[in-house]
Coordinates of C-alpha atoms in Angstrom, one line a residue:
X1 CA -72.3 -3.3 13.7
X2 CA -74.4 -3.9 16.6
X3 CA -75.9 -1.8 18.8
X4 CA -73.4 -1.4 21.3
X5 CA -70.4 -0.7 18.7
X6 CA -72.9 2.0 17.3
X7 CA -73.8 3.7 20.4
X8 CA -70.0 4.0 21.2
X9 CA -68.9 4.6 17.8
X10 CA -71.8 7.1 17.5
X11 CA -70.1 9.0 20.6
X12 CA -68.8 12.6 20.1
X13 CA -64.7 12.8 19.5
X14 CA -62.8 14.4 22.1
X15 CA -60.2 16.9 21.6
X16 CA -57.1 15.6 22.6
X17 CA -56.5 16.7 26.1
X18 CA -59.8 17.4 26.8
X19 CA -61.1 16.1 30.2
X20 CA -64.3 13.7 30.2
X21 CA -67.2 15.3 31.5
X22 CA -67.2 12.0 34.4
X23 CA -64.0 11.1 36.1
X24 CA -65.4 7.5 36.6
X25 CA -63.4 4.6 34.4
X26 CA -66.7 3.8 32.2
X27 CA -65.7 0.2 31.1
X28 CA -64.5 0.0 27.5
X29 CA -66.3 -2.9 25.7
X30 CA -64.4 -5.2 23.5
X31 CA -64.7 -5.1 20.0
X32 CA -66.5 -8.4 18.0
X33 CA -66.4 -8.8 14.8
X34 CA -69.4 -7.9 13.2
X35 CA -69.8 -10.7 10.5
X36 CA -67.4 -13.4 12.5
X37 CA -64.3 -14.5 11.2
X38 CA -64.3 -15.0 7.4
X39 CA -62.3 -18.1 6.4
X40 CA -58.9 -17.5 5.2
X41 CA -58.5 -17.0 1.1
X42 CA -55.6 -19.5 -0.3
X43 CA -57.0 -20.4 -3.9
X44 CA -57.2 -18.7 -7.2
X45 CA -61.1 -19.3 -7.3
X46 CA -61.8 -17.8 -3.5
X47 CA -59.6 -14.7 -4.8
X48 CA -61.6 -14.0 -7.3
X49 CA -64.7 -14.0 -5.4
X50 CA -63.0 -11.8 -3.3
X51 CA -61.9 -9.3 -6.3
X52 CA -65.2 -9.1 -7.5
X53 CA -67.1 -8.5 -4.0
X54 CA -64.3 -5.8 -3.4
X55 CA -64.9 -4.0 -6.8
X56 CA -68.7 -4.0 -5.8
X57 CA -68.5 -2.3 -2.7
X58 CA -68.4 1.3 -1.8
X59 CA -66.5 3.2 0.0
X60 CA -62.6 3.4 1.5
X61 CA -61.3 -0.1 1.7
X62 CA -59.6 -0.7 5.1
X63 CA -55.9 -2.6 4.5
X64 CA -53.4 -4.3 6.8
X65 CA -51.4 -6.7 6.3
X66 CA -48.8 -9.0 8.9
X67 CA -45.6 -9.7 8.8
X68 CA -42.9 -12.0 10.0
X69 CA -40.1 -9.7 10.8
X70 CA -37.9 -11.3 14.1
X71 CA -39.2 -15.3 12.3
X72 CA -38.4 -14.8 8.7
X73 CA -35.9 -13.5 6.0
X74 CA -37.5 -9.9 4.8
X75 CA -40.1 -8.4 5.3
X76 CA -43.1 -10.3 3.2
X77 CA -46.7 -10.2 4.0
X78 CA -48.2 -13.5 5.2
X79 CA -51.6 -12.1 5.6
X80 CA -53.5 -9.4 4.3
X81 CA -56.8 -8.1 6.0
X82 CA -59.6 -6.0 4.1
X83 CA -62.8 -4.6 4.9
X84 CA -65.0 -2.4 2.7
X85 CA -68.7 -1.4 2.9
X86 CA -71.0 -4.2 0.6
X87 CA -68.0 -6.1 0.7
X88 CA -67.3 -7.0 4.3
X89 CA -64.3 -7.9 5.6
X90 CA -61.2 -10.8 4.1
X91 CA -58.8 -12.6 5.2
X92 CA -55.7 -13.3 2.0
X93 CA -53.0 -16.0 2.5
X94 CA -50.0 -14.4 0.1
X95 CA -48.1 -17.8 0.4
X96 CA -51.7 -19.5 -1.4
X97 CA -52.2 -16.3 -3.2
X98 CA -49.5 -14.6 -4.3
X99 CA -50.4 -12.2 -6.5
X100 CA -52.8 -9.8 -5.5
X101 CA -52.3 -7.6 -8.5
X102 CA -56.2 -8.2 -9.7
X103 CA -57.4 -6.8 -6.6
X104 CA -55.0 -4.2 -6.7
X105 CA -56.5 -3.0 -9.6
X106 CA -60.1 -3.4 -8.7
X107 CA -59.3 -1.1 -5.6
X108 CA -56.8 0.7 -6.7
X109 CA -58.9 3.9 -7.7
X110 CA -60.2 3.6 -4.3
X111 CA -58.9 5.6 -1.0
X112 CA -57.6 2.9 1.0
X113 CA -57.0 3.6 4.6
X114 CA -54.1 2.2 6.9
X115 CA -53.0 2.7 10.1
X116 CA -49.0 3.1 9.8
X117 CA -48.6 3.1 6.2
X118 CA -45.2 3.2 5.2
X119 CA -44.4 -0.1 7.4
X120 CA -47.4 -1.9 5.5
X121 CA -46.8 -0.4 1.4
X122 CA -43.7 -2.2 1.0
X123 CA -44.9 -5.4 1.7
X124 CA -48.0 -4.9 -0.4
X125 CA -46.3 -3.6 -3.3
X126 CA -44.3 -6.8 -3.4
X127 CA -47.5 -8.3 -4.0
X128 CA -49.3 -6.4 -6.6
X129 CA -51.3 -4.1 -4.2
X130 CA -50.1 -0.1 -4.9
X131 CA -52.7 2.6 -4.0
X132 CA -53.0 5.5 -5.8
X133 CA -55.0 7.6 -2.7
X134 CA -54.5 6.5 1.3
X135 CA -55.8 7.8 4.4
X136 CA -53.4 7.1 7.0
X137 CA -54.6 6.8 10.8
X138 CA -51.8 6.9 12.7
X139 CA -50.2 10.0 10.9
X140 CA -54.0 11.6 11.0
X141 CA -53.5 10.7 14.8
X142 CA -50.0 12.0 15.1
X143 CA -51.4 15.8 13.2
X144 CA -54.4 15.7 15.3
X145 CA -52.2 16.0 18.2
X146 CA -53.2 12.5 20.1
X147 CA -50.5 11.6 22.6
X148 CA -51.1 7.7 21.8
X149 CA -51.3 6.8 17.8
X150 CA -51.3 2.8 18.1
X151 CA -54.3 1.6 16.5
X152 CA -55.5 0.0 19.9
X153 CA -55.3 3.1 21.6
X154 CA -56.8 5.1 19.3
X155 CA -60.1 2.9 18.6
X156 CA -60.3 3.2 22.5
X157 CA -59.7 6.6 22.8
X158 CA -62.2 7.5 19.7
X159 CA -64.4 5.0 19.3
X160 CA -64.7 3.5 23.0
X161 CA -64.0 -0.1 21.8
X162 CA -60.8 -2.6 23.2
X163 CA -58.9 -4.4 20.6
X164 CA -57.7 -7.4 21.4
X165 CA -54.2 -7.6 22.2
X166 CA -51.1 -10.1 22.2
X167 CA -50.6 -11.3 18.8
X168 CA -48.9 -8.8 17.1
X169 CA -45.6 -10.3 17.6
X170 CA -46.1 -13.8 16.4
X171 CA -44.9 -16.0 13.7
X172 CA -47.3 -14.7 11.2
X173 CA -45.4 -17.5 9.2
X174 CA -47.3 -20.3 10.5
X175 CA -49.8 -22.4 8.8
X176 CA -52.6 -23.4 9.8
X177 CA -52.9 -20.1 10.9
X178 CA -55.0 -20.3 15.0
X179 CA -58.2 -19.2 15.0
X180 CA -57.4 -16.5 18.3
X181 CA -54.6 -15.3 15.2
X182 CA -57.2 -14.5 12.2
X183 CA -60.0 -13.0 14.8
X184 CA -57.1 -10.4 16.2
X185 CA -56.2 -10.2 12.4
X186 CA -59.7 -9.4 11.5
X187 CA -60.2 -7.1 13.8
X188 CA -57.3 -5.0 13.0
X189 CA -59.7 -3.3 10.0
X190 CA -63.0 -3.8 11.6
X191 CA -63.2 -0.2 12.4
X192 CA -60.4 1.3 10.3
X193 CA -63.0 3.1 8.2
X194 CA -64.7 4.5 11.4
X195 CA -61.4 5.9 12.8
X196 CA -60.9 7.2 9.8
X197 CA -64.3 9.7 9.3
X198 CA -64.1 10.4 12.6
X199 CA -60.6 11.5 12.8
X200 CA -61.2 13.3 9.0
X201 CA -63.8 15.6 11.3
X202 CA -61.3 16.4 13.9
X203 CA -58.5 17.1 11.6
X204 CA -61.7 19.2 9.7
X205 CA -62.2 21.0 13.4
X206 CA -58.5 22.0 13.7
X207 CA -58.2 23.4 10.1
X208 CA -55.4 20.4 9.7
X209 CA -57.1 18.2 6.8
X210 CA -55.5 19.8 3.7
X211 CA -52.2 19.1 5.9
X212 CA -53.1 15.4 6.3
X213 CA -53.8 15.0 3.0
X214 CA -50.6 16.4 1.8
X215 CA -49.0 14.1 3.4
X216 CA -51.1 11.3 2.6
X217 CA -50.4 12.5 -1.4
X218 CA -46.8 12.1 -0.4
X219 CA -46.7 8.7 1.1
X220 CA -48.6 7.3 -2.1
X221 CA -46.2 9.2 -4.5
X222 CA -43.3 8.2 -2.7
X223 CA -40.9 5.7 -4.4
X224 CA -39.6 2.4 -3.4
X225 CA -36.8 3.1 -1.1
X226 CA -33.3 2.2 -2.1
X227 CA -31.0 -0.5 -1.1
X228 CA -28.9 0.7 1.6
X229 CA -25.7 1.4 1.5
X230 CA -23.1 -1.0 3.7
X231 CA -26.0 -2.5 5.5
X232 CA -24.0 -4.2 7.5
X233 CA -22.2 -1.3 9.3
X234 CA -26.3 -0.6 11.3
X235 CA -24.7 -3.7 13.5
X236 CA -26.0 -3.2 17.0
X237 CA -23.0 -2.2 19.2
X238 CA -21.0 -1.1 15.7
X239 CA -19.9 2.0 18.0
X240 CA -17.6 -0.5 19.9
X241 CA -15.7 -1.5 16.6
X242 CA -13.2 1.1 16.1
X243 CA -10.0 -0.5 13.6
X244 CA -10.4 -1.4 10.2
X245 CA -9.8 -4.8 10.4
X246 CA -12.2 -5.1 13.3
X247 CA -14.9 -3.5 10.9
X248 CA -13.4 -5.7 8.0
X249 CA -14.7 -8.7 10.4
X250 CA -18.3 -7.1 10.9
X251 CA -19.0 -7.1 6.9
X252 CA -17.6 -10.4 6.4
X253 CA -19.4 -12.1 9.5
X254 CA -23.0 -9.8 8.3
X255 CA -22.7 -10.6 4.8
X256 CA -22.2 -14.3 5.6
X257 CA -25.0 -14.5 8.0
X258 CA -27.4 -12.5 5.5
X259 CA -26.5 -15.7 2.9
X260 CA -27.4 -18.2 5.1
X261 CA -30.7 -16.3 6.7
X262 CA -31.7 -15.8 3.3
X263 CA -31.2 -19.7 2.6
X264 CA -33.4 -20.4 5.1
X265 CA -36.0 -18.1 5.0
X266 CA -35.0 -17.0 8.5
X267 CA -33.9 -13.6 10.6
X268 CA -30.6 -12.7 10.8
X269 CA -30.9 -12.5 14.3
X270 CA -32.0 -16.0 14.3
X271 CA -28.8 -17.7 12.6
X272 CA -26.1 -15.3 14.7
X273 CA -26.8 -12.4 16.8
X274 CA -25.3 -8.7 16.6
X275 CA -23.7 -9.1 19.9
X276 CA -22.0 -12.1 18.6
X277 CA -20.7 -10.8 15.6
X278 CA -19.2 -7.4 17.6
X279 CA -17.2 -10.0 19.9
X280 CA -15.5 -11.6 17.1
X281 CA -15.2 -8.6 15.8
X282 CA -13.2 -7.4 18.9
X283 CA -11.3 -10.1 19.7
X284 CA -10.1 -11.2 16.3
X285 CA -10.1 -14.9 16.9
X286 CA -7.1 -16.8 15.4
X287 CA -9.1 -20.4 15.2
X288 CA -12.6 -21.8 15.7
X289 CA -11.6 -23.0 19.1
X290 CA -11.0 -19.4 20.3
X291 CA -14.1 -18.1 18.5
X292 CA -16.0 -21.1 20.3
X293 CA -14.9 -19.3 23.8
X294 CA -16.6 -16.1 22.4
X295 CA -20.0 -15.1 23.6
X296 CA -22.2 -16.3 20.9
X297 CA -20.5 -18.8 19.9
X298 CA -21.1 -21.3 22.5
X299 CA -21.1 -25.0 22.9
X300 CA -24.3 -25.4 21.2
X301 CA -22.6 -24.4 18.0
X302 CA -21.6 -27.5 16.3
X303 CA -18.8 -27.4 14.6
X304 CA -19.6 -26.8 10.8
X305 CA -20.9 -23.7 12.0
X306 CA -18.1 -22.7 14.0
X307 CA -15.5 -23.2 10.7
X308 CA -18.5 -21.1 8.6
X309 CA -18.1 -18.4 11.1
X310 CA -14.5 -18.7 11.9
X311 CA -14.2 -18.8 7.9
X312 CA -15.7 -15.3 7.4
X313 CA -13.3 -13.9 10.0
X314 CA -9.8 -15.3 8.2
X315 CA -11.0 -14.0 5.2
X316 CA -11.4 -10.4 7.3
X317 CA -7.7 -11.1 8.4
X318 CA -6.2 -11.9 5.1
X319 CA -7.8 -8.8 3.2
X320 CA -5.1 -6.0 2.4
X321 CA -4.7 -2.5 3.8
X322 CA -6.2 -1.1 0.7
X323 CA -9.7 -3.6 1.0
X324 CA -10.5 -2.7 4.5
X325 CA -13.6 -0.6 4.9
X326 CA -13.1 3.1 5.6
X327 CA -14.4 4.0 9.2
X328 CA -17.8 6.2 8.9
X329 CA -19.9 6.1 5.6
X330 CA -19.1 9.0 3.2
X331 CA -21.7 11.9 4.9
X332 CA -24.0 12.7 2.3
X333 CA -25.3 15.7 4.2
X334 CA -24.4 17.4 7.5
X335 CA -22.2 15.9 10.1
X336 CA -23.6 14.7 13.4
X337 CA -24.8 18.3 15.5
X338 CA -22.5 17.5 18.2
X339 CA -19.6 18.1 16.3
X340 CA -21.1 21.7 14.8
X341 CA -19.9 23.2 17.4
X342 CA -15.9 22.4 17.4
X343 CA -16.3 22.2 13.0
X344 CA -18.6 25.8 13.2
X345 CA -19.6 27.6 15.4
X346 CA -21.9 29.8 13.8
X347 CA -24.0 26.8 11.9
X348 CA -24.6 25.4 15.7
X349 CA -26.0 28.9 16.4
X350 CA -28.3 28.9 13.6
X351 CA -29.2 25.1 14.3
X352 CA -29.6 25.8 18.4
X353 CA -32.2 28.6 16.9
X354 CA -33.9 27.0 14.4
X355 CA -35.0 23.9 17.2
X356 CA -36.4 25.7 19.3
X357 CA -37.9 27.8 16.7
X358 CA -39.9 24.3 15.4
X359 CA -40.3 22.9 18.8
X360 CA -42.1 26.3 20.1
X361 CA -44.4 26.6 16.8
X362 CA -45.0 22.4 17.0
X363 CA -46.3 22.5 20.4
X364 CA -48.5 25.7 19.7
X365 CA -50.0 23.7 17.0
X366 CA -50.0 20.4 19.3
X367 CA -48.1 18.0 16.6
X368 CA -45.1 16.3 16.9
X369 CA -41.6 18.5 15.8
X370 CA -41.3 15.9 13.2
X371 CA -44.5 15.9 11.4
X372 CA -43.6 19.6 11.5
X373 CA -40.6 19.3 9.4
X374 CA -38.2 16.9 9.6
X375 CA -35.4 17.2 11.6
X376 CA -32.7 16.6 8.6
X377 CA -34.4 19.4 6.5
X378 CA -33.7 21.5 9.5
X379 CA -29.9 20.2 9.9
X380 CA -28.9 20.7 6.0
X381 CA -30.3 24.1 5.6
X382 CA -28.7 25.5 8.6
X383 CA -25.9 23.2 8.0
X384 CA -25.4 25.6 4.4
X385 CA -27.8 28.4 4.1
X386 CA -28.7 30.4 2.1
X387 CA -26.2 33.5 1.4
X388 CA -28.8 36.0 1.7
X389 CA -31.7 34.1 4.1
X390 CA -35.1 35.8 2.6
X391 CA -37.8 33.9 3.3
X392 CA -37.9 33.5 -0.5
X393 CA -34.6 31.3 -0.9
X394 CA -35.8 29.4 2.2
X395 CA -39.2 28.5 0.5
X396 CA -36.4 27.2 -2.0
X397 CA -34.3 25.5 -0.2
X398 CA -37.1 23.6 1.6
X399 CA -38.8 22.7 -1.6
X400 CA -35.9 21.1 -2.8
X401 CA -35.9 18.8 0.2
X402 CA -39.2 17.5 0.1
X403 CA -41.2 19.5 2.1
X404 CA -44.8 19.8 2.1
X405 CA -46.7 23.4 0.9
X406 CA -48.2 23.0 4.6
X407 CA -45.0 22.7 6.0
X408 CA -43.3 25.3 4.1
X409 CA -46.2 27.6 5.1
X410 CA -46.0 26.8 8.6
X411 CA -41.9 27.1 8.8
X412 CA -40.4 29.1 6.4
X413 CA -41.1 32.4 8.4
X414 CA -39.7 31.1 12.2
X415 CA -36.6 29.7 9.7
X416 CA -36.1 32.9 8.1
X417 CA -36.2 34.3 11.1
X418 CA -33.5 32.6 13.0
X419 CA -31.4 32.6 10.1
X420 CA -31.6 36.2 10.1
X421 CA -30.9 36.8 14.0
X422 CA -27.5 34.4 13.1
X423 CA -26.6 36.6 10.2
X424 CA -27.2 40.3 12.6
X425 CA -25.5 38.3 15.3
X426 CA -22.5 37.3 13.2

């Protein structure tokens, strides 16, 4: 680090919200990385340099890793960043080197620190890397109370350095890979490490850290997440498709576009947009030449891809009254709050209570409602409470849905309590 990034690094954390002691902008210094740019792994024999420098350093091991989402099919990392004390910092091509399961394992005991986590674990366990402890930045920011949690803004806000900016968005996907690409990679765990310790001290100051780390537990316990169900009904602008043919169209259209996106290794969104598929959906076009008059479906389509599409929406129109998707997915849980009121009355009470209950006790804590408890645990228990609502059978009830000792701690007593006022009330 040079003596720049130390002094500011060095510089005492603000609490969020506090004032600076001078009003005057003091210009914000933009971060360099301190050993270069290391050149991008891609072989067997550079990997296992890497393993072994990794398993000889000390410390938390910063991890991030970039996508393709918006270019590609999925959600697979092309690049994966590290830094680690003794180690440095490393650049890994998962296309060249795609299993990282040996370096998994020679971290894996490690506390690996992220900023976002969940958005980056998937991808990594695709590739062999699963930690067993995390510390994650952006939730540690979210507890802490910051207003901003993106990793730029935090570095600036705790550690007085500018990350560079404008490459986030790009076709990760690319090879060779520019040079401006791998130095913002690079510096996206340059000071991971740093943001961590010094946000550890101000979650320390708050009496928050055995909170963070609860939830840090949870996020590395927490299994792969499932398949969803009838993807293709999260269509942007589904709300407009009310008939059951029309939604018959929608799954045939999405399911057909996911086949040939996956073909290609592109986006979904690349091959037919959402928009697109609603319109057909809508106007239930008899031939190609009325689906061509659609919007998104213009005369740039040629015409194999116009009888593709125009396939998928016969099929739609032939299917029987019995094969037609049901409108709305089975609820598996509480209906949508703004029907409580019409469906009962007394469980929109309870929920009405409960909110502002959470959002009172969140902002005298100065942490988002939803870091709180979630918003869902809150629907379901009000949604069906318990029949005598101690604070015991809410501690229950809670448990059951996944919530955190912290969180239980914190909650169960403003729960209990507006569950209670319901029950004198009614």
């Amino acid at each position: 680090m040079t003596d720049a990034q130390k002094t500011a690094a060095d510089t005492t954390l603000r609490a969020p919200g506090d004032s600076p002691p001078d009003t005057r902008p003091a210009p914000v210094p933009l971060l360099e990385p301190r050993e270069g740019i290391p050149p991008v792994v891609a072989t067997d024999e550079a990997l296992a340099e890497v393993v072994a420098a990794f398993a000889a350093g000390t410390g938390p091991v910063a991890v991030d890793a970039e996508r393709a989402s918006g270019y590609r099919y999925g959600q697979r990392a092309y690049l994966v960043q590290l830094r680690r004390e003794g180690a440095g910092s490393a650049l890994i091509d998962p296309v060249g080197c795609p299993d990282l399961s040996a370096l998994g394992e020679a971290i894996g005991d490690t506390e690996w620190v992220l900023h976002a986590a969940t958005q980056d674990l998937p991808c990594l366990r695709d590739i062999g890397m699963v930690p067993t402890r995390l510390f994650d930045t952006e939730l540690a920011g979210r507890l802490a109370g910051f207003a901003r949690v993106g990793l730029g803004a935090m570095v600036e806000k705790v550690l007085g350095f500018a990350l560079e900016k404008g490459h986030s968005a790009v076709d990760w996907s690319t090879r060779p890979l520019p040079e401006p690409w791998l130095r913002y990679a690079a510096l996206d765990v340059e000071l991971l490490v740093d943001l961590r310790d010094a946000l550890e001290e101000e979650l320390t100051r708050q009496g928050k850290l055995e909170w963070a780390r609860q939830e840090f537990a949870a996020i590395a316990a927490a299994p792969p997440a499932p398949p969803r169900k009838d993807p293709w009904r999260r269509t942007s602008g589904m709300h407009k498709v009310r008939r059951r043919r029309q939604m018959a169209v929608v799954r045939e259209l999405w399911t057909a576009r996911d086949q040939v996106a996956q073909r290609r290794d592109v986006s979904p969104g690349k091959v037919l947009g959402d928009a697109a598929i609603v319109e057909a959906a809508l106007n239930l076009p008899p031939n190609s030449h009325a689906l061509a008059a659609l919007p998104g479906f213009g005369h740039r389509m040629g015409r194999r891809q116009l009888e593709q599409w125009q396939a998928a929406v016969d099929r739609a129109r032939a299917l029987p009254e019995s094969e037609l998707p049901q409108p709305g997915q089975p609820l598996n849980g509480p209906p949508p709050p703004r029907s409580w009121a019409d469906k009962d009355p007394a469980a929109a009470a309870r929920l009405a209570a409960a909110r502002a209950a959470v959002s009172a006790l969140a902002e005298e804590l100065n942490l988002p409602q939803e870091n709180l408890i979630t918003p869902d645990t809150v629907r379901r228990l009000c949604w069906e409470p318990p029949a005598v609502p101690s604070r015991e059978a809410v501690v229950e009830i809670l448990t059951g849905y996944g919530a955190r000792p912290w969180q239980i701690e914190q909650v169960a007593p403003i729960l209990t309590e507006a569950l209670l006022a319901d029950a004198e009330n009614g």
